[in-house]
Amino acid sequence: MSKTNGSSPVTRADHGVHTDPAALLELTEVASHERTEVGPDGAVAGYRADRTLRLGVELKRQLKRRRTQFMLGFVALLPFILVIAFEIGQANPNRRSGGFVDLATASAPNFVVLALFVSGTFLLPMIVALFYGDTIASEASWSSLKYLLAMPVPRHRVLRQKAIVSGILSAAALILLPLVSLAVGVIWYGAGDAISPTGDAVTFGDSLVAMGLATIYIILQLAWVAGLAMLLSVATDAPLGAVGGAVIVAIVSQILDQITALEGLRDYLPTHFAFSWMDLISTDIDWTNMANGMLSAALYGTVFFLLAGRRFATKDITS
């Protein structure tokens, strides 16, 4: 049945839906200009995978998340908490002997060493585990992972882009800690020499180089935590399980490393060389332990990342 309303014809279907023929013609015209060619790889002509999920977009998205802001804020706040603790405890800023904790207030470099030392057991592995373990599992828990892949973004690109952004955020947090600690240390304790527990004195300039190398070593040594957290992230839909699993493994490894009865077997633990960067605070640096730590982290990290890639490539994405 049809009727005319002025000069525009309107067709009424039996089911009560009104269709404007002019609109149908317009949609048909637009559709006729769409590209329907298929490329050699089976994708629509003009589609480029490298334009999907760009790093800048993912980085801005992660920076807006509360967990990122909270973690970076806490890392920046930690040196001030340490200063308050020493002020309450009335530490002696002129101390020239003792352990790293005793020497913390001797100079700004020593304060940086303390900040890295006290956070190396739990906080630093947790930072890396948080950024890597949460990245894929959170998308799955929000049921947005399947829509991300349907954009379409290739699976390997999703994993790679998120791993790179997680690495940037982890490195930023790990660099932020010594930088803020150095600034706070200079203000409170002065830019003096770095004093090692063995009594060696390293000039302020050389100690800055040592702190830079120590930070780089810590970032690279924690690659095994990154790989393990990423593997757990693609294996579960629970972000807390992925993050907590990586942290628990790090803690268990540190506990086993304290058992001297294991002797040489401790060298194969991923955390055995975690504090080898302390050798940099001396006048005669032994690079052996740091080289072993780099090799261990590279091997563990490579295996974990490869397993994560294989698991994600074959995983049935339903969420």
mmCIF file of C-alpha atoms in Angstrom:
data_model
loop_
_atom_site.group_PDB
_atom_site.id
_atom_site.type_symbol
_atom_site.label_atom_id
_atom_site.label_comp_id
_atom_site.label_asym_id
_atom_site.label_seq_id
_atom_site.Cartn_x
_atom_site.Cartn_y
_atom_site.Cartn_z
ATOM 1 C CA MET A 1 0.000 0.000 0.000
ATOM 2 C CA SER A 2 1.345 3.466 -0.892
ATOM 3 C CA LYS A 3 0.286 7.064 -0.633
ATOM 4 C CA THR A 4 1.631 10.472 -1.588
ATOM 5 C CA ASN A 5 2.467 13.128 1.028
ATOM 6 C CA GLY A 6 3.056 16.350 -0.929
ATOM 7 C CA SER A 7 5.772 15.775 -3.525
ATOM 8 C CA SER A 8 7.620 13.008 -1.654
ATOM 9 C CA PRO A 9 6.377 9.497 -2.192
ATOM 10 C CA VAL A 10 6.401 7.299 0.920
ATOM 11 C CA THR A 11 6.082 3.544 0.732
ATOM 12 C CA ARG A 12 4.466 1.740 3.657
ATOM 13 C CA ALA A 13 5.242 -1.921 4.061
ATOM 14 C CA ASP A 14 2.716 -4.288 5.530
ATOM 15 C CA HIS A 15 4.744 -4.572 8.727
ATOM 16 C CA GLY A 16 4.434 -0.860 9.398
ATOM 17 C CA VAL A 17 8.027 0.213 8.510
ATOM 18 C CA HIS A 18 8.227 3.380 6.414
ATOM 19 C CA THR A 19 11.024 3.568 3.820
ATOM 20 C CA ASP A 20 12.073 6.663 1.931
ATOM 21 C CA PRO A 21 13.078 5.676 -1.636
ATOM 22 C CA ALA A 22 15.316 8.759 -1.839
ATOM 23 C CA ALA A 23 17.279 7.563 1.178
ATOM 24 C CA LEU A 24 17.638 4.099 -0.353
ATOM 25 C CA LEU A 25 18.990 5.624 -3.551
ATOM 26 C CA GLU A 26 21.470 7.727 -1.571
ATOM 27 C CA LEU A 27 22.718 4.711 0.418
ATOM 28 C CA THR A 28 23.032 2.675 -2.775
ATOM 29 C CA GLU A 29 25.070 5.451 -4.358
ATOM 30 C CA VAL A 30 27.426 5.649 -1.375
ATOM 31 C CA ALA A 31 27.850 1.876 -1.264
ATOM 32 C CA SER A 32 28.736 1.779 -4.953
ATOM 33 C CA HIS A 33 31.825 3.909 -4.277
ATOM 34 C CA GLU A 34 33.156 1.709 -1.452
ATOM 35 C CA ARG A 35 36.248 -0.336 -2.192
ATOM 36 C CA THR A 36 35.466 -4.043 -2.326
ATOM 37 C CA GLU A 37 38.709 -5.279 -3.866
ATOM 38 C CA VAL A 38 40.597 -7.964 -1.986
ATOM 39 C CA GLY A 39 44.354 -7.855 -1.675
ATOM 40 C CA PRO A 40 46.774 -10.773 -2.090
ATOM 41 C CA ASP A 41 46.636 -11.492 1.637
ATOM 42 C CA GLY A 42 42.842 -11.712 1.634
ATOM 43 C CA ALA A 43 42.316 -8.338 3.310
ATOM 44 C CA VAL A 44 40.228 -5.540 1.870
ATOM 45 C CA ALA A 45 42.303 -3.348 -0.416
ATOM 46 C CA GLY A 46 43.653 -0.366 1.485
ATOM 47 C CA TYR A 47 43.714 -2.119 4.880
ATOM 48 C CA ARG A 48 47.051 -1.823 6.670
ATOM 49 C CA ALA A 49 47.652 -3.662 9.919
ATOM 50 C CA ASP A 50 50.379 -1.200 10.939
ATOM 51 C CA ARG A 51 47.767 1.536 11.230
ATOM 52 C CA THR A 52 45.819 -0.316 13.910
ATOM 53 C CA LEU A 53 46.401 0.093 17.656
ATOM 54 C CA ARG A 54 49.179 2.659 17.346
ATOM 55 C CA LEU A 55 51.610 3.046 20.217
ATOM 56 C CA GLY A 56 50.605 6.635 20.903
ATOM 57 C CA VAL A 57 46.955 5.700 21.253
ATOM 58 C CA GLU A 58 47.659 2.742 23.548
ATOM 59 C CA LEU A 59 50.137 4.746 25.641
ATOM 60 C CA LYS A 60 47.659 7.588 26.198
ATOM 61 C CA ARG A 61 45.003 5.051 27.095
ATOM 62 C CA GLN A 62 47.221 3.374 29.683
ATOM 63 C CA LEU A 63 48.356 6.701 31.150
ATOM 64 C CA LYS A 64 44.735 7.615 31.833
ATOM 65 C CA ARG A 65 44.206 4.498 33.942
ATOM 66 C CA ARG A 66 44.156 4.945 37.707
ATOM 67 C CA ARG A 67 46.567 2.075 38.383
ATOM 68 C CA THR A 68 49.211 3.745 36.188
ATOM 69 C CA GLN A 69 48.771 7.114 37.853
ATOM 70 C CA PHE A 70 48.778 5.568 41.323
ATOM 71 C CA MET A 71 51.920 3.527 40.686
ATOM 72 C CA LEU A 72 53.900 6.433 39.229
ATOM 73 C CA GLY A 73 52.699 8.666 42.054
ATOM 74 C CA PHE A 74 53.733 6.160 44.713
ATOM 75 C CA VAL A 75 57.181 5.709 43.158
ATOM 76 C CA ALA A 76 57.703 9.481 43.223
ATOM 77 C CA LEU A 77 56.493 9.635 46.837
ATOM 78 C CA LEU A 78 58.655 6.780 48.177
ATOM 79 C CA PRO A 79 61.895 8.829 48.571
ATOM 80 C CA PHE A 80 60.044 11.384 50.706
ATOM 81 C CA ILE A 81 58.701 8.556 52.880
ATOM 82 C CA LEU A 82 62.256 7.280 53.368
ATOM 83 C CA VAL A 83 63.494 10.753 54.328
ATOM 84 C CA ILE A 84 60.727 11.114 56.896
ATOM 85 C CA ALA A 85 61.623 7.688 58.310
ATOM 86 C CA PHE A 86 65.278 8.702 58.714
ATOM 87 C CA GLU A 87 64.328 12.066 60.213
ATOM 88 C CA ILE A 88 62.147 10.334 62.771
ATOM 89 C CA GLY A 89 64.907 7.843 63.473
ATOM 90 C CA GLN A 90 67.524 10.611 63.789
ATOM 91 C CA ALA A 91 70.027 9.072 61.371
ATOM 92 C CA ASN A 92 73.633 10.288 61.454
ATOM 93 C CA PRO A 93 74.437 12.059 58.139
ATOM 94 C CA ASN A 94 78.201 11.862 58.837
ATOM 95 C CA ARG A 95 78.339 8.081 59.115
ATOM 96 C CA ARG A 96 81.157 6.620 57.003
ATOM 97 C CA SER A 97 80.846 2.905 57.783
ATOM 98 C CA GLY A 98 78.220 0.178 57.992
ATOM 99 C CA GLY A 99 75.779 -1.385 55.561
ATOM 100 C CA PHE A 100 73.758 0.297 52.818
ATOM 101 C CA VAL A 101 71.029 1.267 55.276
ATOM 102 C CA ASP A 102 73.533 2.744 57.726
ATOM 103 C CA LEU A 103 75.200 4.727 54.930
ATOM 104 C CA ALA A 104 71.949 5.971 53.379
ATOM 105 C CA THR A 105 72.222 9.495 54.795
ATOM 106 C CA ALA A 106 75.933 9.920 54.033
ATOM 107 C CA SER A 107 75.234 11.485 50.624
ATOM 108 C CA ALA A 108 72.700 11.711 47.822
ATOM 109 C CA PRO A 109 74.206 8.741 45.891
ATOM 110 C CA ASN A 110 73.984 6.595 49.008
ATOM 111 C CA PHE A 111 70.358 7.586 49.411
ATOM 112 C CA VAL A 112 69.675 6.467 45.822
ATOM 113 C CA VAL A 113 71.361 3.139 46.556
ATOM 114 C CA LEU A 114 69.130 2.688 49.586
ATOM 115 C CA ALA A 115 65.954 3.476 47.600
ATOM 116 C CA LEU A 116 66.854 0.881 44.963
ATOM 117 C CA PHE A 117 67.962 -1.623 47.608
ATOM 118 C CA VAL A 118 64.823 -1.546 49.779
ATOM 119 C CA SER A 119 62.483 -1.602 46.770
ATOM 120 C CA GLY A 120 64.333 -4.290 44.824
ATOM 121 C CA THR A 121 62.905 -7.216 46.748
ATOM 122 C CA PHE A 122 59.206 -6.560 46.205
ATOM 123 C CA LEU A 123 58.291 -3.152 44.757
ATOM 124 C CA LEU A 124 60.337 -3.201 41.554
ATOM 125 C CA PRO A 125 59.232 -6.710 40.480
ATOM 126 C CA MET A 126 55.645 -5.750 41.333
ATOM 127 C CA ILE A 127 55.822 -2.653 39.113
ATOM 128 C CA VAL A 128 56.885 -4.709 36.102
ATOM 129 C CA ALA A 129 54.408 -7.476 36.914
ATOM 130 C CA LEU A 130 51.584 -4.945 37.195
ATOM 131 C CA PHE A 131 52.133 -3.308 33.829
ATOM 132 C CA TYR A 132 52.732 -6.570 31.953
ATOM 133 C CA GLY A 133 50.345 -8.869 33.815
ATOM 134 C CA ASP A 134 47.402 -6.503 33.636
ATOM 135 C CA THR A 135 47.668 -5.496 29.989
ATOM 136 C CA ILE A 136 45.947 -8.440 28.203
ATOM 137 C CA ALA A 137 44.068 -9.940 31.146
ATOM 138 C CA SER A 138 42.301 -6.641 31.854
ATOM 139 C CA GLU A 139 41.016 -6.469 28.273
ATOM 140 C CA ALA A 140 39.677 -9.995 28.669
ATOM 141 C CA SER A 141 38.058 -9.211 32.027
ATOM 142 C CA TRP A 142 36.317 -6.193 30.490
ATOM 143 C CA SER A 143 35.119 -8.374 27.561
ATOM 144 C CA SER A 144 36.746 -5.912 25.163
ATOM 145 C CA LEU A 145 39.530 -8.134 23.825
ATOM 146 C CA LYS A 146 37.342 -9.803 21.201
ATOM 147 C CA TYR A 147 36.177 -6.404 19.934
ATOM 148 C CA LEU A 148 39.781 -5.215 19.731
ATOM 149 C CA LEU A 149 40.672 -8.203 17.563
ATOM 150 C CA ALA A 150 37.565 -7.672 15.435
ATOM 151 C CA MET A 151 38.644 -4.133 14.421
ATOM 152 C CA PRO A 152 40.617 -6.051 13.019
ATOM 153 C CA VAL A 153 43.971 -5.878 14.816
ATOM 154 C CA PRO A 154 46.257 -8.898 14.238
ATOM 155 C CA ARG A 155 46.888 -10.889 17.391
ATOM 156 C CA HIS A 156 50.639 -10.600 17.175
ATOM 157 C CA ARG A 157 50.299 -6.819 16.859
ATOM 158 C CA VAL A 158 48.027 -6.590 19.903
ATOM 159 C CA LEU A 159 50.559 -8.508 21.971
ATOM 160 C CA ARG A 160 53.539 -6.568 20.628
ATOM 161 C CA GLN A 161 52.024 -3.106 21.022
ATOM 162 C CA LYS A 162 50.830 -3.800 24.542
ATOM 163 C CA ALA A 163 54.201 -5.307 25.492
ATOM 164 C CA ILE A 164 56.038 -2.228 24.179
ATOM 165 C CA VAL A 165 53.749 0.176 26.054
ATOM 166 C CA SER A 166 54.101 -1.909 29.216
ATOM 167 C CA GLY A 167 57.870 -1.756 28.795
ATOM 168 C CA ILE A 168 57.778 2.030 28.407
ATOM 169 C CA LEU A 169 55.683 2.456 31.552
ATOM 170 C CA SER A 170 57.821 0.002 33.536
ATOM 171 C CA ALA A 171 61.040 1.726 32.481
ATOM 172 C CA ALA A 172 59.533 5.129 33.295
ATOM 173 C CA ALA A 173 58.668 4.007 36.825
ATOM 174 C CA LEU A 174 62.066 2.368 37.364
ATOM 175 C CA ILE A 175 63.864 5.506 36.144
ATOM 176 C CA LEU A 176 61.615 7.838 38.120
ATOM 177 C CA LEU A 177 62.610 6.256 41.441
ATOM 178 C CA PRO A 178 66.379 6.992 41.300
ATOM 179 C CA LEU A 179 65.805 10.420 39.738
ATOM 180 C CA VAL A 180 63.484 11.578 42.506
ATOM 181 C CA SER A 181 65.690 9.903 45.112
ATOM 182 C CA LEU A 182 68.730 11.765 43.780
ATOM 183 C CA ALA A 183 66.934 15.122 43.893
ATOM 184 C CA VAL A 184 65.650 14.475 47.413
ATOM 185 C CA GLY A 185 69.066 13.199 48.523
ATOM 186 C CA VAL A 186 70.890 16.295 47.220
ATOM 187 C CA ILE A 187 68.472 18.559 49.099
ATOM 188 C CA TRP A 188 68.657 16.678 52.403
ATOM 189 C CA TYR A 189 72.101 15.056 52.433
ATOM 190 C CA GLY A 190 74.188 16.913 49.875
ATOM 191 C CA ALA A 191 76.096 15.908 46.742
ATOM 192 C CA GLY A 192 78.916 14.007 48.429
ATOM 193 C CA ASP A 193 80.879 10.899 47.559
ATOM 194 C CA ALA A 194 79.197 7.514 47.464
ATOM 195 C CA ILE A 195 80.511 5.354 50.304
ATOM 196 C CA SER A 196 80.433 1.575 49.911
ATOM 197 C CA PRO A 197 80.161 -0.860 52.851
ATOM 198 C CA THR A 198 83.796 -1.828 52.170
ATOM 199 C CA GLY A 199 84.898 1.759 52.750
ATOM 200 C CA ASP A 200 85.507 2.716 49.094
ATOM 201 C CA ALA A 201 84.661 6.323 48.227
ATOM 202 C CA VAL A 202 83.323 7.039 44.714
ATOM 203 C CA THR A 203 83.164 10.657 43.564
ATOM 204 C CA PHE A 204 79.787 12.241 42.968
ATOM 205 C CA GLY A 205 80.291 12.352 39.203
ATOM 206 C CA ASP A 206 81.348 8.712 38.971
ATOM 207 C CA SER A 207 78.527 7.699 41.283
ATOM 208 C CA LEU A 208 76.002 9.296 38.908
ATOM 209 C CA VAL A 209 77.351 7.108 36.100
ATOM 210 C CA ALA A 210 77.143 4.095 38.403
ATOM 211 C CA MET A 211 73.530 4.903 39.301
ATOM 212 C CA GLY A 212 72.644 5.210 35.623
ATOM 213 C CA LEU A 213 74.222 1.840 34.851
ATOM 214 C CA ALA A 214 72.541 0.305 37.884
ATOM 215 C CA THR A 215 69.131 1.532 36.706
ATOM 216 C CA ILE A 216 69.703 0.124 33.224
ATOM 217 C CA TYR A 217 70.788 -3.191 34.734
ATOM 218 C CA ILE A 218 67.694 -3.386 36.937
ATOM 219 C CA ILE A 219 65.395 -2.667 33.979
ATOM 220 C CA LEU A 220 67.006 -5.371 31.845
ATOM 221 C CA GLN A 221 67.326 -7.879 34.687
ATOM 222 C CA LEU A 222 63.570 -7.659 35.355
ATOM 223 C CA ALA A 223 62.867 -8.814 31.787
ATOM 224 C CA TRP A 224 62.147 -12.270 33.170
ATOM 225 C CA VAL A 225 59.349 -10.831 35.340
ATOM 226 C CA ALA A 226 57.945 -9.041 32.291
ATOM 227 C CA GLY A 227 57.923 -12.226 30.227
ATOM 228 C CA LEU A 228 56.364 -14.322 32.987
ATOM 229 C CA ALA A 229 53.682 -11.703 33.712
ATOM 230 C CA MET A 230 52.843 -11.462 29.999
ATOM 231 C CA LEU A 231 52.563 -15.243 29.765
ATOM 232 C CA LEU A 232 50.187 -15.330 32.728
ATOM 233 C CA SER A 233 48.253 -12.378 31.304
ATOM 234 C CA VAL A 234 47.406 -14.222 28.074
ATOM 235 C CA ALA A 235 46.641 -17.413 29.976
ATOM 236 C CA THR A 236 43.983 -15.983 32.302
ATOM 237 C CA ASP A 237 41.124 -13.495 32.310
ATOM 238 C CA ALA A 238 41.945 -12.397 35.867
ATOM 239 C CA PRO A 239 44.441 -9.486 36.002
ATOM 240 C CA LEU A 240 45.062 -10.004 39.713
ATOM 241 C CA GLY A 241 45.987 -13.630 39.077
ATOM 242 C CA ALA A 242 48.507 -12.690 36.388
ATOM 243 C CA VAL A 243 50.116 -9.929 38.447
ATOM 244 C CA GLY A 244 50.050 -11.898 41.688
ATOM 245 C CA GLY A 245 51.409 -15.027 40.040
ATOM 246 C CA ALA A 246 54.487 -13.225 38.728
ATOM 247 C CA VAL A 247 55.109 -11.520 42.074
ATOM 248 C CA ILE A 248 54.749 -14.806 43.981
ATOM 249 C CA VAL A 249 57.276 -16.507 41.699
ATOM 250 C CA ALA A 250 59.708 -13.643 42.319
ATOM 251 C CA ILE A 251 59.254 -13.924 46.093
ATOM 252 C CA VAL A 252 59.638 -17.718 46.101
ATOM 253 C CA SER A 253 62.791 -17.406 43.994
ATOM 254 C CA GLN A 254 64.240 -14.921 46.482
ATOM 255 C CA ILE A 255 63.411 -17.230 49.398
ATOM 256 C CA LEU A 256 65.089 -20.201 47.705
ATOM 257 C CA ASP A 257 68.098 -18.018 46.955
ATOM 258 C CA GLN A 258 68.635 -17.614 50.707
ATOM 259 C CA ILE A 259 69.002 -21.378 51.198
ATOM 260 C CA THR A 260 72.756 -21.873 51.049
ATOM 261 C CA ALA A 261 72.323 -25.659 51.008
ATOM 262 C CA LEU A 262 71.296 -25.352 47.353
ATOM 263 C CA GLU A 263 74.829 -24.160 46.568
ATOM 264 C CA GLY A 264 75.376 -23.833 42.808
ATOM 265 C CA LEU A 265 71.724 -24.467 41.996
ATOM 266 C CA ARG A 266 70.957 -20.939 43.187
ATOM 267 C CA ASP A 267 72.748 -19.577 40.117
ATOM 268 C CA TYR A 268 69.838 -20.793 38.009
ATOM 269 C CA LEU A 269 67.242 -18.844 39.991
ATOM 270 C CA PRO A 270 66.043 -15.763 38.078
ATOM 271 C CA THR A 271 66.525 -13.526 41.128
ATOM 272 C CA HIS A 272 70.001 -14.736 42.114
ATOM 273 C CA PHE A 273 71.728 -11.819 40.366
ATOM 274 C CA ALA A 274 69.037 -9.226 41.078
ATOM 275 C CA PHE A 275 71.311 -7.126 43.316
ATOM 276 C CA SER A 276 74.529 -7.517 41.341
ATOM 277 C CA TRP A 277 74.323 -3.815 40.447
ATOM 278 C CA MET A 278 75.702 -3.088 43.934
ATOM 279 C CA ASP A 279 79.142 -4.033 42.616
ATOM 280 C CA LEU A 280 79.083 -0.697 40.794
ATOM 281 C CA ILE A 281 79.519 1.133 44.118
ATOM 282 C CA SER A 282 83.217 0.413 44.404
ATOM 283 C CA THR A 283 86.498 1.570 42.941
ATOM 284 C CA ASP A 284 87.244 -1.889 41.500
ATOM 285 C CA ILE A 285 84.149 -3.138 39.644
ATOM 286 C CA ASP A 286 83.640 -6.849 39.022
ATOM 287 C CA TRP A 287 81.356 -7.255 35.994
ATOM 288 C CA THR A 288 81.025 -11.043 36.234
ATOM 289 C CA ASN A 289 77.841 -11.188 38.306
ATOM 290 C CA MET A 290 76.136 -8.486 36.251
ATOM 291 C CA ALA A 291 76.996 -10.300 33.020
ATOM 292 C CA ASN A 292 75.549 -13.515 34.443
ATOM 293 C CA GLY A 293 72.452 -11.632 35.575
ATOM 294 C CA MET A 294 71.916 -10.164 32.104
ATOM 295 C CA LEU A 295 72.308 -13.576 30.483
ATOM 296 C CA SER A 296 69.917 -15.221 32.936
ATOM 297 C CA ALA A 297 67.260 -12.527 32.468
ATOM 298 C CA ALA A 298 67.599 -12.666 28.678
ATOM 299 C CA LEU A 299 67.140 -16.443 28.595
ATOM 300 C CA TYR A 300 64.179 -16.523 30.970
ATOM 301 C CA GLY A 301 62.557 -13.475 29.361
ATOM 302 C CA THR A 302 62.920 -14.836 25.819
ATOM 303 C CA VAL A 303 61.387 -18.190 26.737
ATOM 304 C CA PHE A 304 58.460 -16.609 28.578
ATOM 305 C CA PHE A 305 57.707 -14.113 25.796
ATOM 306 C CA LEU A 306 57.840 -16.825 23.133
ATOM 307 C CA LEU A 307 55.453 -18.978 25.148
ATOM 308 C CA ALA A 308 53.163 -15.977 25.620
ATOM 309 C CA GLY A 309 53.121 -15.328 21.870
ATOM 310 C CA ARG A 310 52.348 -18.947 21.074
ATOM 311 C CA ARG A 311 49.604 -19.129 23.709
ATOM 312 C CA PHE A 312 47.944 -15.925 22.535
ATOM 313 C CA ALA A 313 48.119 -16.913 18.866
ATOM 314 C CA THR A 314 46.114 -20.108 19.505
ATOM 315 C CA LYS A 315 43.909 -18.947 22.351
ATOM 316 C CA ASP A 316 40.116 -19.076 21.900
ATOM 317 C CA ILE A 317 39.116 -15.459 22.523
ATOM 318 C CA THR A 318 35.593 -15.424 23.942
ATOM 319 C CA SER A 319 35.717 -12.319 26.127
#
